[in-house]
Amino acid sequence: MKTVFSPLHAGHAGNFELISGAIVPAFEKPSRAEFIKARVESEKLGPVLPPETHDIAAAKQVHTSDYIDFLPTVWPLWEESGRTGSAIPFTWPTRGLRGDVRPQTIDALLGFYSFDGGASFVKGTWEAIKSSYDVALTAAALVKCGEISAFALCRPPGHHAGAAFMGGYCYINNAAVAAQWFRDQGARRVSILDLDYHHGNGTQEIFYSRDDVQVLNLHGDPMTEYPFFLGHADERGAGAGEGFNVNYPMPFGTAWDGWNASLEDACAKLAAYAPEVVVVSLGVDTFEKDPISRFRLKSADYPRIGRRIARLGLPTLFVMEGGYAVEEIGINAVGVLTGFEDR
Ligand code: FKS
Ligand code: ZN
């Protein structure tokens, strides 16, 4: 399997986040991608290719044009306002406030285009976002051109980003962009299988009213787990999309047996939908030693996931999302991929 990777992710570094009452270095850090790349190489998964540069237009097929245009302006506006450090949102137009009026200062715009303070900017953040987008589309093109599968080693991740907002370490929704790109290239139906520990609220929002992209999501129950405000089992899609969004919220402590039962059900629904291509939002923060998550999957479980996905017999694009146990992130992520190749 070919991997697409860009070193430009590394400029998105030194970010901070608010967690458990303290501001700490962000868990989403450059070494994550480097450990995965190292494991791709040591396991001889296949060649590691640089991305080709893609026009930003494909991002605007799933995100609003004004949101995408905002992203490269953040750091310049931040510097113009005389600040250093990290640009972090801190005020949101929630219930009772005006979310329909686009404000004018950088602090206001950061809040207007986000749902939490988890997507911050440093100097190299936009270049990393763009490279992650290029990685996803380059890997998607490999699948379109006949590869059975490809691995988009994206960083930053994407599945929390909605049509007009960032959050949860995510800016451009790489998996959604790729799925839409497959549609625009002629695929009639695309399935997105989101295996990250956290619900892919952005992906759900983007495709919620559509029947041409099926979205299946396995995750920690939002009653108790981030992102809290989406991802319940009764969210099944709207209008033409009714029945094409499927959520599998699971309790803290879920281990292989419980998680695999959800995977089996999701795979059955996916097979019944008969898509032309599958996009896997590959998060490995379901791991028992993940520092911010509460499922109990073991390293030996990840190849089993890959084997199950391979049994669908469909062209498959793997798009990297979360995973914070950096020592094992490569073993687990690449474990899915070698499992897919049944080796
Ligand atoms: C407050 C604590 C909230 C945010 C967790 C974000 C998870 C991101 C992810 C992704 F795949 F997008 F990377 N924790 N700062 O793993 O879902
Ligand atoms: Zn996650």
mmCIF file of N, CA, C and O in Angstrom, residues 32 52 56 75 93 188 213 230 251 263 291 312 331 337:
data_model
loop_
_atom_site.group_PDB
_atom_site.id
_atom_site.type_symbol
_atom_site.label_atom_id
_atom_site.label_comp_id
_atom_site.label_asym_id
_atom_site.label_seq_id
_atom_site.Cartn_x
_atom_site.Cartn_y
_atom_site.Cartn_z
ATOM 1 N N ARG A 32 3.457 12.497 16.425
ATOM 2 C CA ARG A 32 2.442 11.502 16.045
ATOM 3 C C ARG A 32 2.671 11.042 14.605
ATOM 4 O O ARG A 32 2.741 9.854 14.304
ATOM 5 N N GLU A 52 0.886 15.817 -4.207
ATOM 6 C CA GLU A 52 0.836 16.822 -5.259
ATOM 7 C C GLU A 52 0.006 17.988 -4.763
ATOM 8 O O GLU A 52 -0.890 17.800 -3.931
ATOM 9 N N ILE A 56 -7.485 24.586 -4.136
ATOM 10 C CA ILE A 56 -8.296 24.592 -2.926
ATOM 11 C C ILE A 56 -9.794 24.424 -3.244
ATOM 12 O O ILE A 56 -10.616 24.196 -2.343
ATOM 13 N N TRP A 75 -3.153 33.527 10.693
ATOM 14 C CA TRP A 75 -1.862 33.899 11.285
ATOM 15 C C TRP A 75 -1.456 35.328 10.913
ATOM 16 O O TRP A 75 -1.042 36.101 11.800
ATOM 17 N N PRO A 93 -20.660 31.853 19.315
ATOM 18 C CA PRO A 93 -22.064 32.281 19.189
ATOM 19 C C PRO A 93 -23.024 31.135 19.477
ATOM 20 O O PRO A 93 -23.660 30.617 18.573
ATOM 21 N N ARG A 188 -20.688 6.776 -7.774
ATOM 22 C CA ARG A 188 -22.102 7.054 -7.484
ATOM 23 C C ARG A 188 -22.377 7.085 -5.989
ATOM 24 O O ARG A 188 -23.156 7.905 -5.515
ATOM 25 N N VAL A 213 -23.576 9.794 0.077
ATOM 26 C CA VAL A 213 -22.424 9.491 0.932
ATOM 27 C C VAL A 213 -22.958 8.942 2.251
ATOM 28 O O VAL A 213 -23.621 9.648 3.003
ATOM 29 N N LEU A 230 -23.074 15.876 19.660
ATOM 30 C CA LEU A 230 -23.517 15.175 18.455
ATOM 31 C C LEU A 230 -22.969 13.748 18.535
ATOM 32 O O LEU A 230 -21.977 13.507 19.214
ATOM 33 N N PRO A 251 -19.976 2.886 25.529
ATOM 34 C CA PRO A 251 -19.582 3.401 26.850
ATOM 35 C C PRO A 251 -18.074 3.334 27.099
ATOM 36 O O PRO A 251 -17.365 2.567 26.433
ATOM 37 N N LEU A 263 -18.531 -2.741 14.802
ATOM 38 C CA LEU A 263 -17.856 -2.785 13.493
ATOM 39 C C LEU A 263 -18.574 -3.757 12.555
ATOM 40 O O LEU A 263 -18.771 -3.450 11.373
ATOM 41 N N PRO A 291 -3.912 8.413 26.112
ATOM 42 C CA PRO A 291 -3.967 9.285 27.301
ATOM 43 C C PRO A 291 -5.238 10.126 27.426
ATOM 44 O O PRO A 291 -5.502 10.647 28.510
ATOM 45 N N LEU A 312 -14.533 -6.495 2.844
ATOM 46 C CA LEU A 312 -15.590 -5.792 2.106
ATOM 47 C C LEU A 312 -15.308 -5.844 0.613
ATOM 48 O O LEU A 312 -16.222 -5.709 -0.207
ATOM 49 N N ILE A 331 2.551 1.451 15.536
ATOM 50 C CA ILE A 331 2.211 0.022 15.594
ATOM 51 C C ILE A 331 0.720 -0.166 15.313
ATOM 52 O O ILE A 331 0.320 -1.022 14.519
ATOM 53 N N LEU A 337 -3.322 -1.316 8.569
ATOM 54 C CA LEU A 337 -2.983 -1.349 7.141
ATOM 55 C C LEU A 337 -2.353 -2.684 6.734
ATOM 56 O O LEU A 337 -2.680 -3.231 5.678
#
